[in-house]
């Protein structure tokens, strides 16, 4: 399973990339706002740091304008994935932009039928939002599993990019179900390394080591 960093914060991406944890990056208008950066500048910087796909989202609602914005975003670098919303116009834009040869990430997916349409429209990635379904008492993981089954039934090549991952459990479940990619905020990715028994075990080792009076360096 590939890991994408769900952020537009350069420092976070750099730190995770040093560990080999960033196979790609996803951004959205809210993350651009949070970064306080200009979308074109920050996206260019991210694309230069990361070899994998970097999702940059269009902000128009009409297909023609989405296509124009998508082409401008795709001009930033060869590893841009143009992100379009899962609306009728977004699907039209997906079809045209994927036909142009660009990677397209169809975002804000909340149903298996939406995912089916995105695959038919030539999406490179479909982004089902797990956390936002959990927020309204639905099970985001059921959606990931349903899309996996449907895509496998018909050998669709669209990759399942599980988004809105809020907990380490979401990441485990995505890996078990077989999502192709999970995108998560850096704070969630860092938590993957945590375990109380690791912390307790290390604490005991450090105490015993101090008692030996030895040094390695
Ligand atoms: C995905 O591409 C989105 O940027 C993101 O995962 C949304 O997550 P949120 O629901 O936590 O805002």
GROMACS .gro file of N, CA, C and O and ligand atoms in nm, residues 6 26-28 31 83 105 107 127 129 132 163-166 183, ligand 1:
model
   76
    6UNK      N    1  -0.116   1.385   0.338
    6UNK     CA    2  -0.233   1.472   0.315
    6UNK      C    3  -0.204   1.608   0.378
    6UNK      O    4  -0.251   1.639   0.488
   26UNK      N    5  -0.130   1.464  -0.122
   26UNK     CA    6  -0.262   1.516  -0.161
   26UNK      C    7  -0.282   1.651  -0.094
   26UNK      O    8  -0.246   1.669   0.023
   27UNK      N    9  -0.337   1.745  -0.171
   27UNK     CA   10  -0.373   1.874  -0.113
   27UNK      C   11  -0.519   1.900  -0.148
   27UNK      O   12  -0.577   1.829  -0.230
   28UNK      N   13  -0.576   1.999  -0.085
   28UNK     CA   14  -0.712   2.044  -0.120
   28UNK      C   15  -0.721   2.191  -0.082
   28UNK      O   16  -0.628   2.245  -0.018
   31UNK      N   17  -0.644   2.267   0.280
   31UNK     CA   18  -0.503   2.248   0.320
   31UNK      C   19  -0.417   2.363   0.266
   31UNK      O   20  -0.320   2.404   0.331
   83UNK      N   21  -0.699   1.713  -0.932
   83UNK     CA   22  -0.807   1.664  -0.845
   83UNK      C   23  -0.936   1.735  -0.884
   83UNK      O   24  -0.942   1.858  -0.887
  105UNK      N   25  -0.738   1.264  -1.008
  105UNK     CA   26  -0.786   1.212  -0.879
  105UNK      C   27  -0.927   1.265  -0.858
  105UNK      O   28  -0.947   1.386  -0.848
  107UNK      N   29  -1.225   1.330  -0.629
  107UNK     CA   30  -1.231   1.344  -0.483
  107UNK      C   31  -1.374   1.362  -0.434
  107UNK      O   32  -1.467   1.378  -0.513
  127UNK      N   33  -1.097   0.893  -0.461
  127UNK     CA   34  -1.073   0.926  -0.320
  127UNK      C   35  -1.202   0.916  -0.237
  127UNK      O   36  -1.276   1.013  -0.222
  129UNK      N   37  -1.383   0.919   0.111
  129UNK     CA   38  -1.350   0.989   0.237
  129UNK      C   39  -1.400   0.908   0.356
  129UNK      O   40  -1.518   0.914   0.392
  132UNK      N   41  -1.504   1.126   0.703
  132UNK     CA   42  -1.626   1.207   0.695
  132UNK      C   43  -1.752   1.119   0.696
  132UNK      O   44  -1.859   1.164   0.737
  163UNK      N   45  -0.905   0.827   0.157
  163UNK     CA   46  -0.877   0.962   0.206
  163UNK      C   47  -0.955   0.989   0.335
  163UNK      O   48  -1.036   0.907   0.377
  164UNK      N   49  -0.926   1.106   0.393
  164UNK     CA   50  -0.991   1.144   0.519
  164UNK      C   51  -0.964   1.037   0.626
  164UNK      O   52  -1.053   1.002   0.703
  165UNK      N   53  -0.841   0.985   0.627
  165UNK     CA   54  -0.801   0.887   0.729
  165UNK      C   55  -0.765   0.966   0.854
  165UNK      O   56  -0.680   1.055   0.849
  166UNK      N   57  -0.830   0.933   0.962
  166UNK     CA   58  -0.810   1.014   1.084
  166UNK      C   59  -0.739   0.937   1.195
  166UNK      O   60  -0.694   0.995   1.291
  183UNK      N   61  -0.410   0.816   0.211
  183UNK     CA   62  -0.352   0.948   0.237
  183UNK      C   63  -0.393   0.990   0.376
  183UNK      O   64  -0.510   0.977   0.415
  218LIG     C1   65  -0.805   1.392   0.048
  218LIG     O1   66  -0.754   1.405  -0.060
  218LIG     C2   67  -0.845   1.503   0.135
  218LIG     O2   68  -0.747   1.603   0.121
  218LIG     C3   69  -0.848   1.468   0.282
  218LIG     O3   70  -0.810   1.335   0.306
  218LIG     C4   71  -0.970   1.512   0.353
  218LIG     O4   72  -0.958   1.476   0.490
  218LIG     P1   73  -1.051   1.539   0.604
  218LIG     O5   74  -1.186   1.479   0.593
  218LIG     O6   75  -0.984   1.501   0.732
  218LIG     O7   76  -1.052   1.688   0.580
   0.00000   0.00000   0.00000
